[in-house]
PDB file of C-alpha atoms and ligand atoms in Angstrom:
ATOM      1  CA  MET A   1     -30.629 -25.302  55.268  1.00  0.00           C
ATOM      2  CA  SER A   2     -30.748 -26.474  58.651  1.00  0.00           C
ATOM      3  CA  LYS A   3     -27.759 -28.235  60.640  1.00  0.00           C
ATOM      4  CA  LEU A   4     -28.299 -31.443  62.397  1.00  0.00           C
ATOM      5  CA  LYS A   5     -26.680 -30.771  66.229  1.00  0.00           C
ATOM      6  CA  ILE A   6     -24.857 -33.565  67.657  1.00  0.00           C
ATOM      7  CA  ALA A   7     -23.448 -33.808  71.073  1.00  0.00           C
ATOM      8  CA  ILE A   8     -20.478 -35.781  71.926  1.00  0.00           C
ATOM      9  CA  GLN A   9     -18.404 -35.867  75.252  1.00  0.00           C
ATOM     10  CA  LYS A  10     -16.157 -32.806  75.861  1.00  0.00           C
ATOM     11  CA  SER A  11     -13.387 -34.411  77.529  1.00  0.00           C
ATOM     12  CA  GLY A  12     -13.258 -38.125  78.472  1.00  0.00           C
ATOM     13  CA  ARG A  13     -13.302 -41.873  77.300  1.00  0.00           C
ATOM     14  CA  LEU A  14     -15.582 -41.241  74.245  1.00  0.00           C
ATOM     15  CA  SER A  15     -14.340 -37.941  72.773  1.00  0.00           C
ATOM     16  CA  GLU A  16     -11.502 -38.753  70.774  1.00  0.00           C
ATOM     17  CA  LYS A  17     -13.362 -41.996  69.387  1.00  0.00           C
ATOM     18  CA  SER A  18     -16.554 -39.922  68.631  1.00  0.00           C
ATOM     19  CA  LEU A  19     -14.497 -37.087  66.888  1.00  0.00           C
ATOM     20  CA  SER A  20     -12.600 -39.909  64.820  1.00  0.00           C
ATOM     21  CA  LEU A  21     -15.883 -41.648  63.873  1.00  0.00           C
ATOM     22  CA  LEU A  22     -17.391 -38.496  62.589  1.00  0.00           C
ATOM     23  CA  ARG A  23     -13.979 -37.436  60.612  1.00  0.00           C
ATOM     24  CA  GLU A  24     -14.013 -41.084  59.075  1.00  0.00           C
ATOM     25  CA  CYS A  25     -17.214 -40.437  57.645  1.00  0.00           C
ATOM     26  CA  GLY A  26     -15.522 -37.483  55.613  1.00  0.00           C
ATOM     27  CA  ILE A  27     -17.074 -34.770  58.078  1.00  0.00           C
ATOM     28  CA  LYS A  28     -14.521 -32.033  58.240  1.00  0.00           C
ATOM     29  CA  ILE A  29     -14.455 -30.689  62.170  1.00  0.00           C
ATOM     30  CA  PRO A  30     -12.288 -27.920  62.933  1.00  0.00           C
ATOM     31  CA  ASN A  31      -9.212 -28.938  65.578  1.00  0.00           C
ATOM     32  CA  GLY A  32      -9.697 -28.177  69.375  1.00  0.00           C
ATOM     33  CA  ASN A  33     -12.817 -29.046  71.384  1.00  0.00           C
ATOM     34  CA  GLN A  34     -12.268 -26.368  73.878  1.00  0.00           C
ATOM     35  CA  LYS A  35     -15.260 -24.375  72.539  1.00  0.00           C
ATOM     36  CA  LEU A  36     -18.707 -25.499  73.211  1.00  0.00           C
ATOM     37  CA  MET A  37     -19.737 -25.656  69.642  1.00  0.00           C
ATOM     38  CA  THR A  38     -18.140 -26.222  66.061  1.00  0.00           C
ATOM     39  CA  VAL A  39     -19.514 -26.343  63.021  1.00  0.00           C
ATOM     40  CA  SER A  40     -18.498 -28.670  60.109  1.00  0.00           C
ATOM     41  CA  SER A  41     -17.276 -26.923  56.937  1.00  0.00           C
ATOM     42  CA  ASN A  42     -18.602 -29.486  54.614  1.00  0.00           C
ATOM     43  CA  PHE A  43     -21.385 -31.650  56.388  1.00  0.00           C
ATOM     44  CA  PRO A  44     -24.509 -29.820  57.636  1.00  0.00           C
ATOM     45  CA  ILE A  45     -23.655 -30.657  61.353  1.00  0.00           C
ATOM     46  CA  GLU A  46     -23.024 -28.627  64.328  1.00  0.00           C
ATOM     47  CA  ILE A  47     -20.984 -30.522  67.083  1.00  0.00           C
ATOM     48  CA  LEU A  48     -21.610 -29.755  70.724  1.00  0.00           C
ATOM     49  CA  PHE A  49     -19.190 -30.545  73.350  1.00  0.00           C
ATOM     50  CA  LEU A  50     -20.990 -31.641  76.707  1.00  0.00           C
ATOM     51  CA  ARG A  51     -20.511 -33.743  79.665  1.00  0.00           C
ATOM     52  CA  ASP A  52     -21.844 -37.379  78.785  1.00  0.00           C
ATOM     53  CA  ASP A  53     -24.454 -37.144  81.755  1.00  0.00           C
ATOM     54  CA  ASP A  54     -25.936 -34.067  80.438  1.00  0.00           C
ATOM     55  CA  ILE A  55     -26.567 -35.425  76.629  1.00  0.00           C
ATOM     56  CA  PRO A  56     -29.766 -37.348  77.402  1.00  0.00           C
ATOM     57  CA  GLN A  57     -31.282 -34.332  78.765  1.00  0.00           C
ATOM     58  CA  TYR A  58     -30.052 -32.102  75.814  1.00  0.00           C
ATOM     59  CA  VAL A  59     -31.343 -34.503  73.333  1.00  0.00           C
ATOM     60  CA  GLU A  60     -34.645 -34.866  74.890  1.00  0.00           C
ATOM     61  CA  GLN A  61     -35.223 -31.360  75.367  1.00  0.00           C
ATOM     62  CA  ASN A  62     -33.930 -30.583  71.583  1.00  0.00           C
ATOM     63  CA  VAL A  63     -30.948 -28.625  72.635  1.00  0.00           C
ATOM     64  CA  ALA A  64     -28.941 -31.101  70.431  1.00  0.00           C
ATOM     65  CA  ASP A  65     -30.858 -33.487  67.645  1.00  0.00           C
ATOM     66  CA  ILE A  66     -28.576 -36.536  68.354  1.00  0.00           C
ATOM     67  CA  GLY A  67     -25.619 -37.497  70.731  1.00  0.00           C
ATOM     68  CA  ILE A  68     -23.136 -40.170  71.132  1.00  0.00           C
ATOM     69  CA  LEU A  69     -22.814 -41.508  74.730  1.00  0.00           C
ATOM     70  CA  GLY A  70     -22.318 -44.499  76.845  1.00  0.00           C
ATOM     71  CA  GLU A  71     -25.545 -46.795  76.623  1.00  0.00           C
ATOM     72  CA  ASN A  72     -25.198 -46.874  80.435  1.00  0.00           C
ATOM     73  CA  GLU A  73     -25.585 -43.330  80.669  1.00  0.00           C
ATOM     74  CA  VAL A  74     -28.923 -43.518  78.382  1.00  0.00           C
ATOM     75  CA  TRP A  75     -30.014 -46.414  80.866  1.00  0.00           C
ATOM     76  CA  GLU A  76     -29.557 -44.259  84.011  1.00  0.00           C
ATOM     77  CA  LYS A  77     -30.953 -41.114  82.803  1.00  0.00           C
ATOM     78  CA  ASN A  78     -33.945 -42.702  81.496  1.00  0.00           C
ATOM     79  CA  ARG A  79     -34.926 -39.706  79.171  1.00  0.00           C
ATOM     80  CA  LYS A  80     -37.333 -39.796  76.173  1.00  0.00           C
ATOM     81  CA  VAL A  81     -34.746 -40.418  73.696  1.00  0.00           C
ATOM     82  CA  GLU A  82     -34.245 -43.364  70.651  1.00  0.00           C
ATOM     83  CA  THR A  83     -31.311 -45.339  70.671  1.00  0.00           C
ATOM     84  CA  VAL A  84     -30.467 -45.670  67.091  1.00  0.00           C
ATOM     85  CA  ARG A  85     -27.541 -47.783  66.800  1.00  0.00           C
ATOM     86  CA  LYS A  86     -24.158 -49.046  68.232  1.00  0.00           C
ATOM     87  CA  VAL A  87     -21.110 -47.171  67.033  1.00  0.00           C
ATOM     88  CA  GLY A  88     -18.512 -49.684  67.577  1.00  0.00           C
ATOM     89  CA  PHE A  89     -16.310 -48.309  70.807  1.00  0.00           C
ATOM     90  CA  GLY A  90     -16.795 -48.003  74.679  1.00  0.00           C
ATOM     91  CA  ASN A  91     -17.276 -51.213  75.419  1.00  0.00           C
ATOM     92  CA  CYS A  92     -17.212 -51.759  79.398  1.00  0.00           C
ATOM     93  CA  ARG A  93     -19.538 -53.801  82.023  1.00  0.00           C
ATOM     94  CA  LEU A  94     -21.441 -52.840  84.712  1.00  0.00           C
ATOM     95  CA  SER A  95     -20.825 -54.685  87.798  1.00  0.00           C
ATOM     96  CA  LEU A  96     -20.860 -55.402  91.524  1.00  0.00           C
ATOM     97  CA  ALA A  97     -17.780 -55.686  93.316  1.00  0.00           C
ATOM     98  CA  ILE A  98     -16.999 -56.399  97.158  1.00  0.00           C
ATOM     99  CA  PRO A  99     -13.652 -56.471  99.203  1.00  0.00           C
ATOM    100  CA  LYS A 100     -11.493 -59.352  97.743  1.00  0.00           C
ATOM    101  CA  ASP A 101     -11.135 -60.999 101.147  1.00  0.00           C
ATOM    102  CA  GLU A 102     -15.329 -61.395 101.542  1.00  0.00           C
ATOM    103  CA  SER A 103     -16.359 -64.677 100.837  1.00  0.00           C
ATOM    104  CA  TYR A 104     -19.329 -64.336  98.124  1.00  0.00           C
ATOM    105  CA  THR A 105     -22.292 -66.461  98.200  1.00  0.00           C
ATOM    106  CA  GLY A 106     -24.559 -65.643  95.189  1.00  0.00           C
ATOM    107  CA  ILE A 107     -26.578 -62.245  94.885  1.00  0.00           C
ATOM    108  CA  SER A 108     -28.586 -62.749  98.158  1.00  0.00           C
ATOM    109  CA  TYR A 109     -24.985 -61.769  99.521  1.00  0.00           C
ATOM    110  CA  PHE A 110     -26.054 -58.052  98.876  1.00  0.00           C
ATOM    111  CA  ASN A 111     -29.264 -58.339 101.083  1.00  0.00           C
ATOM    112  CA  ASN A 112     -29.323 -55.404 103.618  1.00  0.00           C
ATOM    113  CA  LYS A 113     -25.879 -54.328 102.428  1.00  0.00           C
ATOM    114  CA  LYS A 114     -25.322 -50.675 101.387  1.00  0.00           C
ATOM    115  CA  ILE A 115     -23.795 -50.421  97.899  1.00  0.00           C
ATOM    116  CA  ALA A 116     -22.001 -47.056  96.324  1.00  0.00           C
ATOM    117  CA  THR A 117     -22.625 -46.243  92.799  1.00  0.00           C
ATOM    118  CA  THR A 118     -22.735 -43.501  90.533  1.00  0.00           C
ATOM    119  CA  TYR A 119     -25.629 -45.529  88.751  1.00  0.00           C
ATOM    120  CA  PRO A 120     -28.655 -45.670  91.084  1.00  0.00           C
ATOM    121  CA  LYS A 121     -31.189 -46.109  88.912  1.00  0.00           C
ATOM    122  CA  ILE A 122     -29.720 -49.336  86.961  1.00  0.00           C
ATOM    123  CA  LEU A 123     -28.689 -50.680  90.545  1.00  0.00           C
ATOM    124  CA  ASN A 124     -32.302 -50.173  91.695  1.00  0.00           C
ATOM    125  CA  ASP A 125     -33.978 -51.849  88.974  1.00  0.00           C
ATOM    126  CA  PHE A 126     -31.656 -54.702  89.185  1.00  0.00           C
ATOM    127  CA  CYS A 127     -32.027 -54.765  92.904  1.00  0.00           C
ATOM    128  CA  ARG A 128     -36.079 -54.625  92.255  1.00  0.00           C
ATOM    129  CA  LYS A 129     -35.730 -57.480  89.638  1.00  0.00           C
ATOM    130  CA  ASN A 130     -34.146 -59.626  91.825  1.00  0.00           C
ATOM    131  CA  GLY A 131     -35.997 -59.242  95.139  1.00  0.00           C
ATOM    132  CA  LEU A 132     -32.933 -57.510  97.111  1.00  0.00           C
ATOM    133  CA  ASN A 133     -33.172 -55.205  99.679  1.00  0.00           C
ATOM    134  CA  VAL A 134     -30.298 -53.168  99.412  1.00  0.00           C
ATOM    135  CA  GLU A 135     -29.510 -49.586 100.684  1.00  0.00           C
ATOM    136  CA  ILE A 136     -28.136 -47.591  97.605  1.00  0.00           C
ATOM    137  CA  GLU A 137     -25.355 -44.872  98.493  1.00  0.00           C
ATOM    138  CA  GLU A 138     -25.133 -42.472  95.229  1.00  0.00           C
ATOM    139  CA  ILE A 139     -21.963 -40.821  94.855  1.00  0.00           C
ATOM    140  CA  SER A 140     -20.754 -38.793  91.942  1.00  0.00           C
ATOM    141  CA  GLY A 141     -17.518 -40.313  91.507  1.00  0.00           C
ATOM    142  CA  SER A 142     -14.312 -42.496  93.090  1.00  0.00           C
ATOM    143  CA  VAL A 143     -17.016 -45.195  93.891  1.00  0.00           C
ATOM    144  CA  GLU A 144     -13.992 -47.827  94.330  1.00  0.00           C
ATOM    145  CA  ILE A 145     -12.654 -46.164  97.413  1.00  0.00           C
ATOM    146  CA  ALA A 146     -16.167 -46.440  99.185  1.00  0.00           C
ATOM    147  CA  PRO A 147     -15.822 -49.924 100.653  1.00  0.00           C
ATOM    148  CA  GLY A 148     -12.213 -48.869 101.846  1.00  0.00           C
ATOM    149  CA  ILE A 149     -13.293 -45.965 104.014  1.00  0.00           C
ATOM    150  CA  GLY A 150     -16.128 -47.879 105.467  1.00  0.00           C
ATOM    151  CA  LEU A 151     -18.858 -45.948 103.345  1.00  0.00           C
ATOM    152  CA  ALA A 152     -20.289 -49.052 101.736  1.00  0.00           C
ATOM    153  CA  ASN A 153     -20.023 -52.779 101.713  1.00  0.00           C
ATOM    154  CA  GLY A 154     -19.539 -53.355  97.955  1.00  0.00           C
ATOM    155  CA  ILE A 155     -19.871 -51.050  94.523  1.00  0.00           C
ATOM    156  CA  PHE A 156     -21.802 -51.035  91.743  1.00  0.00           C
ATOM    157  CA  ASP A 157     -19.723 -49.468  88.804  1.00  0.00           C
ATOM    158  CA  ILE A 158     -18.190 -49.604  85.244  1.00  0.00           C
ATOM    159  CA  VAL A 159     -15.148 -52.031  84.708  1.00  0.00           C
ATOM    160  CA  SER A 160     -13.432 -52.786  81.548  1.00  0.00           C
ATOM    161  CA  THR A 161     -10.139 -54.530  82.385  1.00  0.00           C
ATOM    162  CA  GLY A 162     -10.544 -54.480  86.579  1.00  0.00           C
ATOM    163  CA  SER A 163      -7.460 -53.192  87.368  1.00  0.00           C
ATOM    164  CA  THR A 164      -8.937 -50.328  89.019  1.00  0.00           C
ATOM    165  CA  LEU A 165     -11.164 -52.934  91.153  1.00  0.00           C
ATOM    166  CA  LEU A 166      -7.911 -54.895  91.873  1.00  0.00           C
ATOM    167  CA  MET A 167      -6.119 -51.669  93.061  1.00  0.00           C
ATOM    168  CA  ASN A 168      -8.382 -51.084  95.424  1.00  0.00           C
ATOM    169  CA  GLY A 169      -8.904 -54.666  97.189  1.00  0.00           C
ATOM    170  CA  LEU A 170     -12.116 -55.527  95.297  1.00  0.00           C
ATOM    171  CA  LYS A 171     -13.309 -58.321  93.237  1.00  0.00           C
ATOM    172  CA  GLU A 172     -15.902 -58.317  90.478  1.00  0.00           C
ATOM    173  CA  VAL A 173     -18.739 -60.609  91.509  1.00  0.00           C
ATOM    174  CA  GLU A 174     -21.719 -60.151  89.352  1.00  0.00           C
ATOM    175  CA  THR A 175     -21.993 -58.714  86.158  1.00  0.00           C
ATOM    176  CA  ILE A 176     -25.373 -56.850  85.222  1.00  0.00           C
ATOM    177  CA  ALA A 177     -24.904 -55.197  82.265  1.00  0.00           C
ATOM    178  CA  TYR A 178     -22.778 -54.963  79.210  1.00  0.00           C
ATOM    179  CA  SER A 179     -22.418 -51.415  77.617  1.00  0.00           C
ATOM    180  CA  GLU A 180     -21.112 -49.564  74.659  1.00  0.00           C
ATOM    181  CA  ALA A 181     -21.055 -46.544  73.119  1.00  0.00           C
ATOM    182  CA  VAL A 182     -24.387 -45.643  70.960  1.00  0.00           C
ATOM    183  CA  LEU A 183     -26.160 -42.976  68.975  1.00  0.00           C
ATOM    184  CA  ILE A 184     -29.146 -41.841  70.051  1.00  0.00           C
ATOM    185  CA  LYS A 185     -31.837 -39.167  68.447  1.00  0.00           C
ATOM    186  CA  SER A 186     -34.562 -36.914  69.646  1.00  0.00           C
ATOM    187  CA  PRO A 187     -38.146 -38.633  69.111  1.00  0.00           C
ATOM    188  CA  ASP A 188     -39.374 -35.736  67.283  1.00  0.00           C
ATOM    189  CA  LEU A 189     -36.673 -34.855  65.020  1.00  0.00           C
ATOM    190  CA  PRO A 190     -38.189 -32.909  62.150  1.00  0.00           C
ATOM    191  CA  GLU A 191     -38.007 -34.534  58.600  1.00  0.00           C
ATOM    192  CA  GLU A 192     -35.249 -32.268  57.227  1.00  0.00           C
ATOM    193  CA  LYS A 193     -33.001 -33.091  60.168  1.00  0.00           C
ATOM    194  CA  GLN A 194     -33.873 -36.870  59.703  1.00  0.00           C
ATOM    195  CA  GLN A 195     -32.496 -36.751  56.220  1.00  0.00           C
ATOM    196  CA  ILE A 196     -29.050 -35.661  57.299  1.00  0.00           C
ATOM    197  CA  LEU A 197     -29.311 -38.197  60.196  1.00  0.00           C
ATOM    198  CA  ASP A 198     -29.866 -41.130  57.331  1.00  0.00           C
ATOM    199  CA  GLN A 199     -27.021 -39.646  55.469  1.00  0.00           C
ATOM    200  CA  LEU A 200     -24.783 -39.690  58.343  1.00  0.00           C
ATOM    201  CA  LEU A 201     -26.147 -43.203  59.636  1.00  0.00           C
ATOM    202  CA  PHE A 202     -25.158 -44.456  55.951  1.00  0.00           C
ATOM    203  CA  ARG A 203     -21.408 -43.195  56.371  1.00  0.00           C
ATOM    204  CA  ILE A 204     -21.040 -44.669  60.106  1.00  0.00           C
ATOM    205  CA  GLN A 205     -22.293 -47.929  58.686  1.00  0.00           C
ATOM    206  CA  SER A 206     -19.859 -48.028  55.802  1.00  0.00           C
ATOM    207  CA  VAL A 207     -17.069 -46.873  58.357  1.00  0.00           C
ATOM    208  CA  ILE A 208     -17.974 -49.699  60.954  1.00  0.00           C
ATOM    209  CA  TYR A 209     -17.978 -52.347  57.804  1.00  0.00           C
ATOM    210  CA  SER A 210     -14.603 -51.288  56.834  1.00  0.00           C
ATOM    211  CA  ARG A 211     -13.275 -51.486  60.382  1.00  0.00           C
ATOM    212  CA  GLU A 212     -14.669 -54.870  60.986  1.00  0.00           C
ATOM    213  CA  ASN A 213     -13.547 -56.301  57.451  1.00  0.00           C
ATOM    214  CA  LYS A 214     -10.178 -56.864  55.777  1.00  0.00           C
ATOM    215  CA  TYR A 215      -9.538 -57.211  52.180  1.00  0.00           C
ATOM    216  CA  ILE A 216      -7.794 -60.409  51.517  1.00  0.00           C
ATOM    217  CA  LEU A 217      -5.658 -61.575  48.608  1.00  0.00           C
ATOM    218  CA  LEU A 218      -4.005 -65.352  48.185  1.00  0.00           C
ATOM    219  CA  ASN A 219      -2.573 -67.503  45.420  1.00  0.00           C
ATOM    220  CA  ALA A 220      -3.975 -70.753  45.287  1.00  0.00           C
ATOM    221  CA  PRO A 221      -3.853 -73.729  42.871  1.00  0.00           C
ATOM    222  CA  ASN A 222      -6.772 -73.989  40.591  1.00  0.00           C
ATOM    223  CA  GLU A 223      -8.097 -77.162  42.221  1.00  0.00           C
ATOM    224  CA  ALA A 224      -8.549 -75.368  45.596  1.00  0.00           C
ATOM    225  CA  ILE A 225     -10.826 -72.503  44.100  1.00  0.00           C
ATOM    226  CA  LYS A 226     -14.139 -74.269  44.937  1.00  0.00           C
ATOM    227  CA  GLN A 227     -13.326 -74.605  48.533  1.00  0.00           C
ATOM    228  CA  ILE A 228     -11.280 -71.565  49.053  1.00  0.00           C
ATOM    229  CA  THR A 229     -14.643 -69.504  47.484  1.00  0.00           C
ATOM    230  CA  ALA A 230     -16.658 -71.468  50.092  1.00  0.00           C
ATOM    231  CA  LEU A 231     -14.599 -70.590  52.954  1.00  0.00           C
ATOM    232  CA  LEU A 232     -14.165 -66.723  51.784  1.00  0.00           C
ATOM    233  CA  PRO A 233     -17.376 -66.026  50.203  1.00  0.00           C
ATOM    234  CA  GLY A 234     -16.774 -62.053  50.698  1.00  0.00           C
ATOM    235  CA  MET A 235     -19.283 -59.454  49.539  1.00  0.00           C
ATOM    236  CA  ARG A 236     -21.146 -61.664  46.607  1.00  0.00           C
ATOM    237  CA  SER A 237     -18.347 -63.803  45.727  1.00  0.00           C
ATOM    238  CA  PRO A 238     -14.580 -63.703  45.375  1.00  0.00           C
ATOM    239  CA  THR A 239     -12.626 -62.483  42.437  1.00  0.00           C
ATOM    240  CA  VAL A 240     -10.594 -65.091  40.924  1.00  0.00           C
ATOM    241  CA  LEU A 241      -7.765 -64.145  38.375  1.00  0.00           C
ATOM    242  CA  PRO A 242      -5.418 -66.371  36.429  1.00  0.00           C
ATOM    243  CA  LEU A 243      -1.693 -66.147  37.464  1.00  0.00           C
ATOM    244  CA  ALA A 244       0.727 -66.028  34.566  1.00  0.00           C
ATOM    245  CA  GLU A 245       2.000 -69.356  35.892  1.00  0.00           C
ATOM    246  CA  GLU A 246      -0.203 -72.307  34.920  1.00  0.00           C
ATOM    247  CA  GLY A 247      -2.895 -73.896  37.365  1.00  0.00           C
ATOM    248  CA  TRP A 248      -2.649 -71.044  39.544  1.00  0.00           C
ATOM    249  CA  SER A 249      -5.387 -68.426  40.458  1.00  0.00           C
ATOM    250  CA  SER A 250      -5.039 -65.295  42.503  1.00  0.00           C
ATOM    251  CA  ILE A 251      -7.926 -65.134  44.857  1.00  0.00           C
ATOM    252  CA  HIS A 252      -9.639 -61.466  46.207  1.00  0.00           C
ATOM    253  CA  SER A 253     -12.207 -61.212  48.705  1.00  0.00           C
ATOM    254  CA  VAL A 254     -13.547 -59.481  51.912  1.00  0.00           C
ATOM    255  CA  ILE A 255     -13.114 -61.519  55.555  1.00  0.00           C
ATOM    256  CA  LYS A 256     -14.099 -60.283  58.720  1.00  0.00           C
ATOM    257  CA  GLU A 257     -11.160 -59.556  60.933  1.00  0.00           C
ATOM    258  CA  ASP A 258     -12.628 -61.721  63.740  1.00  0.00           C
ATOM    259  CA  ASP A 259     -12.781 -64.567  61.322  1.00  0.00           C
ATOM    260  CA  PHE A 260      -9.200 -64.256  59.902  1.00  0.00           C
ATOM    261  CA  TRP A 261      -7.141 -66.160  62.201  1.00  0.00           C
ATOM    262  CA  SER A 262      -9.477 -68.916  62.498  1.00  0.00           C
ATOM    263  CA  LYS A 263      -9.548 -69.738  58.960  1.00  0.00           C
ATOM    264  CA  ILE A 264      -5.846 -69.176  58.017  1.00  0.00           C
ATOM    265  CA  ASP A 265      -4.817 -72.494  58.921  1.00  0.00           C
ATOM    266  CA  GLN A 266      -7.806 -74.046  56.618  1.00  0.00           C
ATOM    267  CA  LEU A 267      -6.880 -72.055  53.739  1.00  0.00           C
ATOM    268  CA  LYS A 268      -3.010 -72.932  54.162  1.00  0.00           C
ATOM    269  CA  THR A 269      -4.162 -76.641  54.194  1.00  0.00           C
ATOM    270  CA  LEU A 270      -5.687 -75.791  50.849  1.00  0.00           C
ATOM    271  CA  GLY A 271      -2.596 -74.974  49.409  1.00  0.00           C
ATOM    272  CA  ALA A 272      -2.815 -70.854  49.648  1.00  0.00           C
ATOM    273  CA  GLN A 273       0.272 -69.016  49.436  1.00  0.00           C
ATOM    274  CA  GLY A 274       1.213 -65.400  49.444  1.00  0.00           C
ATOM    275  CA  ILE A 275      -1.666 -64.496  51.711  1.00  0.00           C
ATOM    276  CA  LEU A 276      -2.097 -60.475  51.881  1.00  0.00           C
ATOM    277  CA  VAL A 277      -4.464 -58.902  54.211  1.00  0.00           C
ATOM    278  CA  ILE A 278      -5.084 -55.236  53.844  1.00  0.00           C
ATOM    279  CA  PRO A 279      -7.200 -52.497  55.554  1.00  0.00           C
ATOM    280  CA  ILE A 280     -10.183 -51.541  53.856  1.00  0.00           C
ATOM    281  CA  GLU A 281     -10.904 -47.438  53.942  1.00  0.00           C
ATOM    282  CA  LYS A 282     -14.592 -47.637  53.160  1.00  0.00           C
ATOM    283  CA  MET A 283     -17.024 -50.293  52.497  1.00  0.00           C
ATOM    284  CA  ILE A 284     -20.559 -49.870  50.878  1.00  0.00           C
ATOM    285  CA  ILE A 285     -22.557 -53.161  50.937  1.00  0.00           C
TER     286      ILE A 285
HETATM  287  P1  LIG B   1     -17.873 -36.643  82.025  1.00  0.00           P
HETATM  288  O1  LIG B   1     -16.980 -35.519  82.576  1.00  0.00           O
HETATM  289  O2  LIG B   1     -18.337 -36.476  80.290  1.00  0.00           O
HETATM  290  O3  LIG B   1     -19.099 -36.705  83.140  1.00  0.00           O
HETATM  291  P2  LIG B   1     -17.333 -39.360  82.764  1.00  0.00           P
HETATM  292  O4  LIG B   1     -16.220 -39.203  84.110  1.00  0.00           O
HETATM  293  O5  LIG B   1     -18.765 -39.701  83.238  1.00  0.00           O
HETATM  294  O6  LIG B   1     -16.979 -37.961  82.011  1.00  0.00           O
HETATM  295  P3  LIG B   1     -15.763 -41.154  81.157  1.00  0.00           P
HETATM  296  O7  LIG B   1     -14.766 -41.819  81.981  1.00  0.00           O
HETATM  297  O8  LIG B   1     -15.131 -40.404  80.298  1.00  0.00           O
HETATM  298  O9  LIG B   1     -16.715 -40.311  81.769  1.00  0.00           O
HETATM  299  O10 LIG B   1     -16.412 -42.303  80.602  1.00  0.00           O
HETATM  300  C1  LIG B   1     -17.275 -42.155  79.383  1.00  0.00           C
HETATM  301  C2  LIG B   1     -18.078 -43.564  78.873  1.00  0.00           C
HETATM  302  O11 LIG B   1     -17.101 -44.548  78.600  1.00  0.00           O
HETATM  303  C3  LIG B   1     -18.742 -44.053  80.227  1.00  0.00           C
HETATM  304  O12 LIG B   1     -19.980 -43.848  80.431  1.00  0.00           O
HETATM  305  C4  LIG B   1     -18.923 -45.716  79.742  1.00  0.00           C
HETATM  306  O13 LIG B   1     -20.145 -46.106  78.751  1.00  0.00           O
HETATM  307  C5  LIG B   1     -17.501 -45.728  78.826  1.00  0.00           C
HETATM  308  N1  LIG B   1     -16.181 -46.453  79.494  1.00  0.00           N
HETATM  309  C6  LIG B   1     -15.728 -47.431  78.774  1.00  0.00           C
HETATM  310  N2  LIG B   1     -14.939 -47.876  79.243  1.00  0.00           N
HETATM  311  C7  LIG B   1     -14.837 -47.668  80.598  1.00  0.00           C
HETATM  312  C8  LIG B   1     -14.011 -47.524  81.622  1.00  0.00           C
HETATM  313  N3  LIG B   1     -13.088 -48.497  81.916  1.00  0.00           N
HETATM  314  N4  LIG B   1     -14.330 -46.988  82.892  1.00  0.00           N
HETATM  315  C9  LIG B   1     -15.532 -45.877  82.875  1.00  0.00           C
HETATM  316  N5  LIG B   1     -15.955 -45.483  81.629  1.00  0.00           N
HETATM  317  C10 LIG B   1     -15.887 -46.535  80.421  1.00  0.00           C
HETATM  318 ZN1  LIG B   2     -20.145 -38.395  82.994  1.00  0.00          ZN
END
C-alpha cells in the first residue's frame, strides 16, 4: 500500500507544532527529528524533515505529496502547489518597518528607498500593485539589522510581537499580509494518496474543532433553560438533565473558547451556577 509523504519543518518555529498536530491526529511518530525521514507505525504516512523554504519545491516536484509550512513561504516561492487548509498555528504578519525616529508619511515614503527582505517576491508584488518604485535588497537572514548598518532604509519582514523590531530601533509602519501555517498538496496527487489525505484532513478538522471548543456544564433554575439554550446552542442543542433538587437542571453544551468570556456574565445573570468548562479531546460534527 502506498504511503502519503508529508514534508514538515525540520527545526524551527513550526516543527514542534506540526508534529504535535499529527500526533493529536492519532498518528504515531518515532521520537527525534534528526533523521531526514521517518515512518508512522499506525498510519500510511512518511514524514520528511526539511527547511521550510524548500517545501513548496519538493511538493511541486512530488518528492513530498503534502507539506505544512507558513503561507508566506507559499506566496514567496510561487510554486505549483495547492493550499488545502489552515492548520491553526504559526500566525504572524509581514510588515514594513523603518528606523523609529523617521517620520512616516504613508506608503509613498518608500518611493526611491532601499528595503531589505528575505521575501522579495511578496514585496515586489506589493510595490507593483501600489505603484511604488523601490529598490529591493534581498538578504537571507537577520533582516532587522540592515538599516542600522546602512544596508537599507527600511525592512520588510515577519513580525509577531514586534519585540525584535523594537530591539533594533525600528517601528512597524505598514502590514502587508497576515500569514499562518497551512497544509499544501501537490496538484497531481494520485487517487490512492488523495484518499489517505482525506482521512488525515478529517482527523485534522476534528483536532482543530476540539482545540477551538470547550465542553461546558452548569446548573440553572428551570425558568432560565430557554434563554441559556439560546446562548449555548452547542452542536445540535444542549443536553438538559434534571437535578435532584426540584426546579433546577444541569445543562451541558459546547462553546467556542473565544465566546466563553463574553457569555459568562449573561449566564450568571440568568442564574447559572457551578459552571465547569472542560477541554474536548476530539470533536466530530
Ligand atoms: P528554516 O531553517 O526551516 O528555513 P526559518 O528560519 O526560515 O527556518 P522560522 O523562523 O522557524 O523559519 O519560521 C518558520 C515560519 O514560522 C515562518 O515562515 C512563519 O510562517 C512562521 N512564523 C510565525 N511567527 C514568526 C516569527 N515571529 N518570526 C518568524 N517566523 C514566524
Ligand atoms: Zn526558512
